[in-house]
Short mmCIF file of C-alpha atoms and ligand atoms in Angstrom, two decimals:
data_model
loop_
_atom_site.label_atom_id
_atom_site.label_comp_id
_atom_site.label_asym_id
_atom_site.label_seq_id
_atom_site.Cartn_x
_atom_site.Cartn_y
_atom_site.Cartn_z
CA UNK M 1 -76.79 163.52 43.67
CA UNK M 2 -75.41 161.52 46.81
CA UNK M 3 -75.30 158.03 46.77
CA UNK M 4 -75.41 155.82 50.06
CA UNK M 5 -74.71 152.17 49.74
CA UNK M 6 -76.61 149.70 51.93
CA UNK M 7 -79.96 150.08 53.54
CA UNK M 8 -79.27 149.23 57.15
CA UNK M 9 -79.88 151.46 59.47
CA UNK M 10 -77.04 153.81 59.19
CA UNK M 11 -77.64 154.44 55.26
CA UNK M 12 -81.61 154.49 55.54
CA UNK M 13 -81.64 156.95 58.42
CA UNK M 14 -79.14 159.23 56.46
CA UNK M 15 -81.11 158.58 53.59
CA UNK M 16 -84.13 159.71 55.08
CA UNK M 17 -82.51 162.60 56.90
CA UNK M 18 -80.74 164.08 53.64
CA UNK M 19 -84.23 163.66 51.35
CA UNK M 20 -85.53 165.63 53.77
CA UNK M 21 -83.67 168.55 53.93
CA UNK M 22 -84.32 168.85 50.10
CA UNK M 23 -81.20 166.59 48.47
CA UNK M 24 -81.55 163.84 45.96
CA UNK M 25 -80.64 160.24 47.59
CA UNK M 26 -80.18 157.33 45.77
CA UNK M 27 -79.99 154.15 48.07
CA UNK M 28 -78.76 151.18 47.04
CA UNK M 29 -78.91 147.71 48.17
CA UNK M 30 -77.46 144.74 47.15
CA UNK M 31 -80.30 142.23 48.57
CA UNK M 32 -83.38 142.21 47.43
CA UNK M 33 -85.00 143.07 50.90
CA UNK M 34 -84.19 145.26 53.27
CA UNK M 35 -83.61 143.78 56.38
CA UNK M 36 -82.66 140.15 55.55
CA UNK M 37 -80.67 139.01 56.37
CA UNK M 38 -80.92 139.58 60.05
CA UNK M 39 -77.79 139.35 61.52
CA UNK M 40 -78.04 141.37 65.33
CA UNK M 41 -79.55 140.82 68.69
CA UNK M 42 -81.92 143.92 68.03
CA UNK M 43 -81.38 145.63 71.74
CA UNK M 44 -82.00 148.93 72.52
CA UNK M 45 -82.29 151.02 75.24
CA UNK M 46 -85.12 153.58 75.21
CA UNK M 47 -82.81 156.27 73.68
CA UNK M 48 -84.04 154.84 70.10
CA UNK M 49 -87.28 156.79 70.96
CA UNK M 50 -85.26 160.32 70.74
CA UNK M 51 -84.77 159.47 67.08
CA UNK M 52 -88.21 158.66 66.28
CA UNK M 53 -91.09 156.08 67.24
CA UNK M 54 -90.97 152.87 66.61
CA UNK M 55 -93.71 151.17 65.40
CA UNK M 56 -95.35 148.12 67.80
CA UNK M 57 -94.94 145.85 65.40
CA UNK M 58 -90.91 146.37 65.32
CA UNK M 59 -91.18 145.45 68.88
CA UNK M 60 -91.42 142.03 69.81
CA UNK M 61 -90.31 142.66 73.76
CA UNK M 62 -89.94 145.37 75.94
CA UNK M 63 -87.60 144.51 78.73
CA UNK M 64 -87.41 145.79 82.25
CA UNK M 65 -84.40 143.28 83.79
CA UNK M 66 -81.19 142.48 83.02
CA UNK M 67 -79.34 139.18 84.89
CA UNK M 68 -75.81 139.46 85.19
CA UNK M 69 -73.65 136.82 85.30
CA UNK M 70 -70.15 136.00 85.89
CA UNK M 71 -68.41 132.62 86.95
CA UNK M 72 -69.16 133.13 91.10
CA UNK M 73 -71.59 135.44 91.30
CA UNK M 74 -74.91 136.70 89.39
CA UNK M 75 -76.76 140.22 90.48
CA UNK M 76 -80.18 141.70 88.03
CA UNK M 77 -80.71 145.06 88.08
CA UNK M 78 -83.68 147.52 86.53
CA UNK M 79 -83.43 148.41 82.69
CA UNK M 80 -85.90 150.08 79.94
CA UNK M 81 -84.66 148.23 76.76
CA UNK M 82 -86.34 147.12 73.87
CA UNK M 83 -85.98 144.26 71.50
CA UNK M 84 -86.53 144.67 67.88
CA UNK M 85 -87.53 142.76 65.07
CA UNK M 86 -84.43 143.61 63.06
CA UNK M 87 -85.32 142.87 59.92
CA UNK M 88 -88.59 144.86 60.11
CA UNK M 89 -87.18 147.94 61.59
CA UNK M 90 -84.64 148.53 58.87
CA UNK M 91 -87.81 148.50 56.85
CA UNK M 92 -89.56 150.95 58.76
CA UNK M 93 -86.09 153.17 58.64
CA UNK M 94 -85.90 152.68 54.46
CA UNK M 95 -89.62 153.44 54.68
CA UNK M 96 -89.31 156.66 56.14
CA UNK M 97 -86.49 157.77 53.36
CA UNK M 98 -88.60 156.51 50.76
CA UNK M 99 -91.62 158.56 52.09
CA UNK M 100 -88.95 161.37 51.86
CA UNK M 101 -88.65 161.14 48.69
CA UNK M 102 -85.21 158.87 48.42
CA UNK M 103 -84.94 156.40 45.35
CA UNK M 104 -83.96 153.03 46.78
CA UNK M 105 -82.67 150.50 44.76
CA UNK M 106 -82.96 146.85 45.39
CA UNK M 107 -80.65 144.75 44.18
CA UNK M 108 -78.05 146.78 43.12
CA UNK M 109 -74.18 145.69 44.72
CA UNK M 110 -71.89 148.20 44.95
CA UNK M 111 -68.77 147.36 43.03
CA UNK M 112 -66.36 149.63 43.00
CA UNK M 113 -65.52 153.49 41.93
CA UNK M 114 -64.34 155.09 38.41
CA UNK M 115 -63.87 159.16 39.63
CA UNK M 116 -67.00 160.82 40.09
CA UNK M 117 -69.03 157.81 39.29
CA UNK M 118 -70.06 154.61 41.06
CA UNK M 119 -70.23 150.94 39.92
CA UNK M 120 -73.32 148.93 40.77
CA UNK M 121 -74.30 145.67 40.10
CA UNK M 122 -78.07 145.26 38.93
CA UNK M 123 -78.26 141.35 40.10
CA UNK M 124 -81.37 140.73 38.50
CA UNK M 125 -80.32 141.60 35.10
CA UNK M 126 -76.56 140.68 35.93
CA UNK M 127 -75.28 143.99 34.55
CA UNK M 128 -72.51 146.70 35.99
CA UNK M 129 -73.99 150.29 35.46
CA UNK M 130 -71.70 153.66 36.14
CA UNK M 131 -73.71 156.20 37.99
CA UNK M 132 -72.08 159.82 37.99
CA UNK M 133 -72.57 161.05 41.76
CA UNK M 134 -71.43 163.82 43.45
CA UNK M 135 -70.86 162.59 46.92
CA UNK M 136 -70.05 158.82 48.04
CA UNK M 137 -72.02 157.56 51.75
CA UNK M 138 -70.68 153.82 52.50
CA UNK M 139 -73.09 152.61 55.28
CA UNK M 140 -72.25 148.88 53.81
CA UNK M 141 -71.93 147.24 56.97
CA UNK M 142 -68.56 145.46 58.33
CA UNK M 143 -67.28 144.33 55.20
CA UNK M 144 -67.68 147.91 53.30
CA UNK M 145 -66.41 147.52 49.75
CA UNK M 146 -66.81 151.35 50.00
CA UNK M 147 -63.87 151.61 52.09
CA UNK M 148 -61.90 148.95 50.51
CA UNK M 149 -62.40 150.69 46.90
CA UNK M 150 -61.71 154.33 48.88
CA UNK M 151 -58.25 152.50 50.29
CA UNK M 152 -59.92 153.17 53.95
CA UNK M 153 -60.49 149.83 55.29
CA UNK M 154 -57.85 149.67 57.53
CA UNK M 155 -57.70 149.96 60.97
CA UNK M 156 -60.18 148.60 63.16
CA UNK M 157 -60.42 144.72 64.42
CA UNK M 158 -63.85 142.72 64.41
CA UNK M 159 -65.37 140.74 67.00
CA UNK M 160 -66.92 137.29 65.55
CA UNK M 161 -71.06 137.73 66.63
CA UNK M 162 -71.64 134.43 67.28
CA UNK M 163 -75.78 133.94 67.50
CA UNK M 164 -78.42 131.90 67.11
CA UNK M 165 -81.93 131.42 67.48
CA UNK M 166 -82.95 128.73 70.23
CA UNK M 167 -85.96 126.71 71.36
CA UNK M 168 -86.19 127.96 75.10
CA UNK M 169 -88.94 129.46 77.58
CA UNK M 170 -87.35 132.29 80.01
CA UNK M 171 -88.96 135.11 81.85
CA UNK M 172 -89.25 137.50 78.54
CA UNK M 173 -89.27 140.51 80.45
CA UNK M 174 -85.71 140.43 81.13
CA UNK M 175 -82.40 138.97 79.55
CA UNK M 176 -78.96 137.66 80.92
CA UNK M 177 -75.60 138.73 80.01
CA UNK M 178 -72.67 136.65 80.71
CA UNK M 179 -68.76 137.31 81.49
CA UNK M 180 -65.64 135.94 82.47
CA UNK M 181 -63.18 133.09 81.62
CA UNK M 182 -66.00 131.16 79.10
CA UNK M 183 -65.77 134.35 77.66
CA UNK M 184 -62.87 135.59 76.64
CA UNK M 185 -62.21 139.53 75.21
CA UNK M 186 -66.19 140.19 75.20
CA UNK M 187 -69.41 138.72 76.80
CA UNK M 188 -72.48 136.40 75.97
CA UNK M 189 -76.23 137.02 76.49
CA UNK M 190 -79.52 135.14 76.01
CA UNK M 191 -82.48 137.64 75.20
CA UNK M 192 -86.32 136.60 74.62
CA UNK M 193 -87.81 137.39 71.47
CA UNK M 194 -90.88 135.82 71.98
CA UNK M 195 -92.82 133.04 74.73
CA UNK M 196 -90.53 130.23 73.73
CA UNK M 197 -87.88 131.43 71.34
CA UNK M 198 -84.23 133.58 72.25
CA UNK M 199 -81.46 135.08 70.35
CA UNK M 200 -78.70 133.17 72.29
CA UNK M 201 -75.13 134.65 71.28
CA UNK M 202 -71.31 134.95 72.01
CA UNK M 203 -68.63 137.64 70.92
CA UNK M 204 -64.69 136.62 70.64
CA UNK M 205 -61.96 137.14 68.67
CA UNK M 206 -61.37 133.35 68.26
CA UNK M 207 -62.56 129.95 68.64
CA UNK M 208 -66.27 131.47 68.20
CA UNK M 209 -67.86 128.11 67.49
CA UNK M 210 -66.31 126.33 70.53
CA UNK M 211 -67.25 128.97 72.90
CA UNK M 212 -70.71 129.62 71.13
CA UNK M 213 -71.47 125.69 71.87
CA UNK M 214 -70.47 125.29 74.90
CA UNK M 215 -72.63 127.97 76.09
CA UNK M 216 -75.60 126.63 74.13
CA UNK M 217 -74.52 123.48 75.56
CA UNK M 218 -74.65 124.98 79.32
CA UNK M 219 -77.73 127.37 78.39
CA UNK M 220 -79.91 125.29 77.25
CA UNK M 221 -79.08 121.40 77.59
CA UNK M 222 -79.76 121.42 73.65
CA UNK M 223 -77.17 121.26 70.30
CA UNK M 224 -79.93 122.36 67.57
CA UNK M 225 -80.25 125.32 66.97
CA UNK M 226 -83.36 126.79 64.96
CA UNK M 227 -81.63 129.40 62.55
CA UNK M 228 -78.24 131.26 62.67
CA UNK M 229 -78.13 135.15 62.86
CA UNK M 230 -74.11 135.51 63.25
CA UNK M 231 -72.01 138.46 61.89
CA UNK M 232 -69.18 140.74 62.32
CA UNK M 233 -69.03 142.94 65.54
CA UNK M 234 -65.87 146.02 64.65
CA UNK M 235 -64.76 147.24 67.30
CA UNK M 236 -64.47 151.72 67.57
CA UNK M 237 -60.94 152.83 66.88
CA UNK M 238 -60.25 156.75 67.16
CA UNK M 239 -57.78 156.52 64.27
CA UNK M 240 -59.87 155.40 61.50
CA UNK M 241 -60.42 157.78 58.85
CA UNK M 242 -63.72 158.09 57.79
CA UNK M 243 -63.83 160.71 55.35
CA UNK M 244 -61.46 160.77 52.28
CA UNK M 245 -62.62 163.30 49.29
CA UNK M 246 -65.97 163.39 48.58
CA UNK M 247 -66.55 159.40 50.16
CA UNK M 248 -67.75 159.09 53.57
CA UNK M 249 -68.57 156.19 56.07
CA UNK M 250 -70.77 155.65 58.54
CA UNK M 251 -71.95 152.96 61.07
CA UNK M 252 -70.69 149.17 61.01
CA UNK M 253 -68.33 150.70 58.30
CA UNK M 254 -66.83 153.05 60.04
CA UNK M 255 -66.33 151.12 63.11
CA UNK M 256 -69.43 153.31 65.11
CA UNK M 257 -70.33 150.86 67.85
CA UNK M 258 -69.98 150.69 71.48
CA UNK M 259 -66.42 148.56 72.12
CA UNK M 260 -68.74 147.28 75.71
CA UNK M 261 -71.56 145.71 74.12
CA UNK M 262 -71.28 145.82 70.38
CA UNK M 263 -74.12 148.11 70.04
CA UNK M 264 -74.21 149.89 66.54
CA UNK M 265 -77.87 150.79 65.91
CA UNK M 266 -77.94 153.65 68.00
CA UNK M 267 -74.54 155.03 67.58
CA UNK M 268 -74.96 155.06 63.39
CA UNK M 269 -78.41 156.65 64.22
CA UNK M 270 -76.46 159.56 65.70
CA UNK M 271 -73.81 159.73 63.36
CA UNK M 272 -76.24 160.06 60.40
CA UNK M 273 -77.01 163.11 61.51
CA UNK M 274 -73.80 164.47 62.22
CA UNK M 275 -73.39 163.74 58.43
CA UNK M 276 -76.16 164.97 57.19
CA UNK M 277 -75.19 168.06 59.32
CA UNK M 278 -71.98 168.36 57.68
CA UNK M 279 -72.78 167.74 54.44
CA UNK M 280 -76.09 170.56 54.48
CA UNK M 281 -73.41 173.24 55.83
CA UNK M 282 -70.45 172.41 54.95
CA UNK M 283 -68.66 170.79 58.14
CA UNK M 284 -65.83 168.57 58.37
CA UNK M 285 -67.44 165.12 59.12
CA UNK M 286 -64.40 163.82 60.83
CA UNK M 287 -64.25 166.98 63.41
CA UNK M 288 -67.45 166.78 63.92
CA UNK M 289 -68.10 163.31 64.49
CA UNK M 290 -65.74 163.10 67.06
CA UNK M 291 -66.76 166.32 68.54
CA UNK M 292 -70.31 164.56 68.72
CA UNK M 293 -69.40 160.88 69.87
CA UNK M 294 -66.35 160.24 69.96
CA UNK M 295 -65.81 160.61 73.02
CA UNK M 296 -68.41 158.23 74.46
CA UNK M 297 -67.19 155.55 72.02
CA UNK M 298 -63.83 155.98 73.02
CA UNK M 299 -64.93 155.98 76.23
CA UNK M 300 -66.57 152.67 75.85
CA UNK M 301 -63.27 151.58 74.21
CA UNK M 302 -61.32 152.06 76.94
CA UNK M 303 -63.85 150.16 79.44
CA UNK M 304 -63.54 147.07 77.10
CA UNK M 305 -59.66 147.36 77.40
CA UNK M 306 -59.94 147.21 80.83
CA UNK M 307 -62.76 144.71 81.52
CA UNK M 308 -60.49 142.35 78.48
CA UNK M 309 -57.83 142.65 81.57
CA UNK M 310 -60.22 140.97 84.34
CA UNK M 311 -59.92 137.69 85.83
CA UNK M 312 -63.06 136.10 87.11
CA UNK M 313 -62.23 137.29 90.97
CA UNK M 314 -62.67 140.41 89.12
CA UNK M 315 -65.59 139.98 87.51
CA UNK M 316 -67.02 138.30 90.89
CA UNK M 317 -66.53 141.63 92.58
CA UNK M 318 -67.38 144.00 89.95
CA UNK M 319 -70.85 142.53 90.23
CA UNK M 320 -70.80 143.07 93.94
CA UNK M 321 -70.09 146.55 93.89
CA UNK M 322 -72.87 146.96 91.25
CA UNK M 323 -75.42 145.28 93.64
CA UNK M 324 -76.28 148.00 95.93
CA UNK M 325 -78.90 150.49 95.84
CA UNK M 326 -77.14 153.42 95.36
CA UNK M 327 -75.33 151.77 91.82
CA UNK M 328 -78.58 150.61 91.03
CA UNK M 329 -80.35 153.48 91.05
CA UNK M 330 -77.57 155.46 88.91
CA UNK M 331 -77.85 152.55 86.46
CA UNK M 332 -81.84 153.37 85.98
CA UNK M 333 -80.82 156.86 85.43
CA UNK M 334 -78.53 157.01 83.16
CA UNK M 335 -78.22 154.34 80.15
CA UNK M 336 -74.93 152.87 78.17
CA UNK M 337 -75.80 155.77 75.33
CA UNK M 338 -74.83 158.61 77.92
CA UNK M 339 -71.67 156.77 79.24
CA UNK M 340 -69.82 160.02 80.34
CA UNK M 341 -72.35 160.86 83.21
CA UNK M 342 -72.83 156.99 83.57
CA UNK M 343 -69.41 156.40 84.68
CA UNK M 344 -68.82 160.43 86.53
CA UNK M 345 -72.03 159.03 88.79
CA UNK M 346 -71.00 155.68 89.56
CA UNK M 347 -67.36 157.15 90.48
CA UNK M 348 -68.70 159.56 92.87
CA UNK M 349 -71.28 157.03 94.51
CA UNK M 350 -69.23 154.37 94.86
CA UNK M 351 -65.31 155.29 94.69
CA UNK M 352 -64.03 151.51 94.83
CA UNK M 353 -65.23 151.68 91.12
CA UNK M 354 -61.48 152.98 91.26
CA UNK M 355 -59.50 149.81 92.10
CA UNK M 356 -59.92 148.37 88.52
CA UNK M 357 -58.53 151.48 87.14
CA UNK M 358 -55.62 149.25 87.60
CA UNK M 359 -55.90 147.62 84.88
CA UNK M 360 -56.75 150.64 82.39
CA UNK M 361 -52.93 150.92 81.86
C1 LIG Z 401 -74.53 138.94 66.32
C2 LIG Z 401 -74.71 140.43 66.39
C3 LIG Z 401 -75.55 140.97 67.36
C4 LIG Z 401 -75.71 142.37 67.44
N1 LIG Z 401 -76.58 142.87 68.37
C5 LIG Z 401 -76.79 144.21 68.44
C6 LIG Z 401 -77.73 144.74 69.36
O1 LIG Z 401 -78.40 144.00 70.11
N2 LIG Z 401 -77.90 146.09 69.41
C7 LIG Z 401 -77.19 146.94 68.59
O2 LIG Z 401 -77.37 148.18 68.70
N3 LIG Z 401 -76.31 146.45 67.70
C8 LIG Z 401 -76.10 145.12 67.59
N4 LIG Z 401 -75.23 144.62 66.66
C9 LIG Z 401 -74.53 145.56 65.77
C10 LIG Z 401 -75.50 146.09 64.70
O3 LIG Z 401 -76.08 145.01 64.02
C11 LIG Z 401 -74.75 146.98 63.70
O4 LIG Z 401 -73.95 147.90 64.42
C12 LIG Z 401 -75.72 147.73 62.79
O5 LIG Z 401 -76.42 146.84 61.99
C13 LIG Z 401 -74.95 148.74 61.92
O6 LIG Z 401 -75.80 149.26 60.94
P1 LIG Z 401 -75.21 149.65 59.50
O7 LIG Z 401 -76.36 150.25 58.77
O8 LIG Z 401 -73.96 150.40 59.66
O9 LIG Z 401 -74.77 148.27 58.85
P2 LIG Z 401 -75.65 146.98 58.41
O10 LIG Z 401 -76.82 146.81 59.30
O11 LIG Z 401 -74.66 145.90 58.29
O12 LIG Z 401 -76.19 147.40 56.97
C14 LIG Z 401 -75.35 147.42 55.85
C15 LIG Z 401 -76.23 147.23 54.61
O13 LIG Z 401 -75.40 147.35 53.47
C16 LIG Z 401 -75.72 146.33 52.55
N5 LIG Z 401 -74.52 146.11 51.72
C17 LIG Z 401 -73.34 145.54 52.10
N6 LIG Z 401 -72.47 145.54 51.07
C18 LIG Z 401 -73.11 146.13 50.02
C19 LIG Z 401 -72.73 146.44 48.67
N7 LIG Z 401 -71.51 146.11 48.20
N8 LIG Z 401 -73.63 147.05 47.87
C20 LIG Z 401 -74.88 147.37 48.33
N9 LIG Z 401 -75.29 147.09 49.58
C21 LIG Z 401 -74.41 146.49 50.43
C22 LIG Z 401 -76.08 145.14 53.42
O14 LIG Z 401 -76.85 144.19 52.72
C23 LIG Z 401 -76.85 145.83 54.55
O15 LIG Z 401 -78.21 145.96 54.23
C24 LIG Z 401 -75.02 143.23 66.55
C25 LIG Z 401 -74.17 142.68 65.57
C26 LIG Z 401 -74.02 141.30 65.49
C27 LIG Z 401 -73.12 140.72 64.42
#
């Protein structure tokens, strides 16, 4: 039997994936929903759609702009993205693993490990049970106990998400990112989620509720905010082990997000079924997962390094090289989940990409 703890995205896609190449899945969850509570922006480019369709009713906006801004300057430029309803996607993904044939188990905490077994928490009847399992999948988010009981937590740093949900009418077909100085070591954005509601959010390493209201402050012109959605944001690191034994991590746990944006959803997607490849034939998850992506996220890793190194000057003219036709029209070509041939094309069209190589050393 394999047992995968948590029921986000990352352990219900695997979940799904394994059940149906014939294995037995237990899934377990330690809230009593999947999906709540939300804690992510819920953007996407259109890549989600090689995994699978999404149902309309996970959608609540398809966008086709994106308004960048930094402290002198401000440029939009043509996307295909897509913003979720979190909570109800990670149903549709447990869904599918339960249609497969997976046993998912609500309200059952992982606790820790005793050899070949696992310790979960039943919360409604406030009991510990030991469940004898032959391989270990920790897909339990930022804070993995997995990887804590495994002795793998070490390794990677976190970004504080700092985001709310605001009263405020924009143009919901497109959504605004924000960098520079008011932003220190990552970005903020405002995205629609529906006619008079947005997901308004910061990422730091520090001072996340200062930062968070002065840009709600600036935003918006409001304080009050209508419900909180924060969470932790780990950043990729090449060097942490992800596979000790017969324990594996995946996703939020095993750092699997884009060091530019924070994006996870798609990257533990993609991951999932590297491990589900490796564990149907025998592959070593490690070699293979950074045969598969690591490269891109490492890629993205060293971007954020070197955009963490800009001033706002810099920022200012990073925006003007990226408003030209010939940037734009790479940038509608190729999305953030193909970053190699994102960042070969921009190179070759526009070379003065170059100068802020600087600051990659
Ligand atoms: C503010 C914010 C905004 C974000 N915006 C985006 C975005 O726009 N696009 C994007 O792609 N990514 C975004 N992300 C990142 C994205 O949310 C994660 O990368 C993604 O959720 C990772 O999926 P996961 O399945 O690995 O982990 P999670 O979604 O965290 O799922 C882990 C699951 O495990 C469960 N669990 C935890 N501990 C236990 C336990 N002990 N026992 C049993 N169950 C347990 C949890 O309840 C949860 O259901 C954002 C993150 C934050 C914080």
């Amino acid at each position: 039997m394999i047992s995968i703890i948590g029921a986000g995205p990352a352990g219900s896609y695997l979940a799904y994936l394994l059940a149906r190449n014939g294995k037995e899945v237990a899934l377990f969850e330690e809230h009593n929903t999947v999906g709540s509570p939300v804690q992510c922006t819920g953007i996407v480019t259109h890549s989600i759609e090689k995994f699978f369709r999404l149902k309309q009713e996970v959608i609540a906006k398809r966008l086709s702009k994106v308004i960048v801004v930094s402290k002198s300057n401000r440029i939009e430029a043509n996307v295909d993205e897509i913003v979720m309803w979190r909570d109800l996607f990670d149903r549709l993904v447990a869904g599918m693993a339960q249609d497969e044939g997976a046993k998912l188990f609500l309200s059952h905490k992982f606790v820790g490990l005793n050899g070949n077994s696992i310790k979960v928490k039943d919360q409604k009847r406030n009991k510990v049970k030991e469940i004898k399992t032959d391989l270990i999948v920790g897909a339990d988010g930022p804070y993995s106990a997995v990887a804590k009981a495994a002795g793998m937590d070490s390794g990677s740093r976190n970004y504080i998400g700092m985001q709310a949900k605001v009263r405020l009418k924009m143009d919901t077909s497109s959504f605004e990112t924000y960098f520079g100085s008011d932003f220190p070591d990552f970005f903020g954005w405002c995205v629609p989620e529906s006619e008079d509601t947005v997901r308004l959010g910061i990422g730091c390493f520090e001072n996340a509720q200062e930062h968070f209201n002065r840009f709600l402050k600036s935003r918006t012109g409001k304080k009050e905010v209508l419900c909180w959605e924060s969470g932790l944001i780990p950043v990729y690191n090449p060097k942490k082990a992800i596979q000790k034994n017969n324990i594996y991590l995946i996703g939020d746990a095993a750092a699997q997000t884009k060091a530019t944006t924070g994006g996870g959803i798609i990257p533990s997607l993609k991951a999932a079924q590297t491990l589900c490849d490796c564990i149907a034939n025998g592959k070593d998850y490690s070699k293979e997962f950074k045969r598969k992506s690591g490269r891109e996220l490492l890629l993205h890793f060293r971007i954020r390094n070197t955009l963490n190194k800009f001033s706002d000057t810099d920022y200012d003219r990073l925006l003007s090289l990226m408003d030209q036709e010939k940037v734009r029209n790479i940038l509608k070509k190729y999305d953030r989940d193909t970053p190699i041939p994102l960042v070969a094309n921009l190179l070759l069209k526009e070379p003065r990409f170059l100068l802020f190589s600087k600051f990659a050393f």
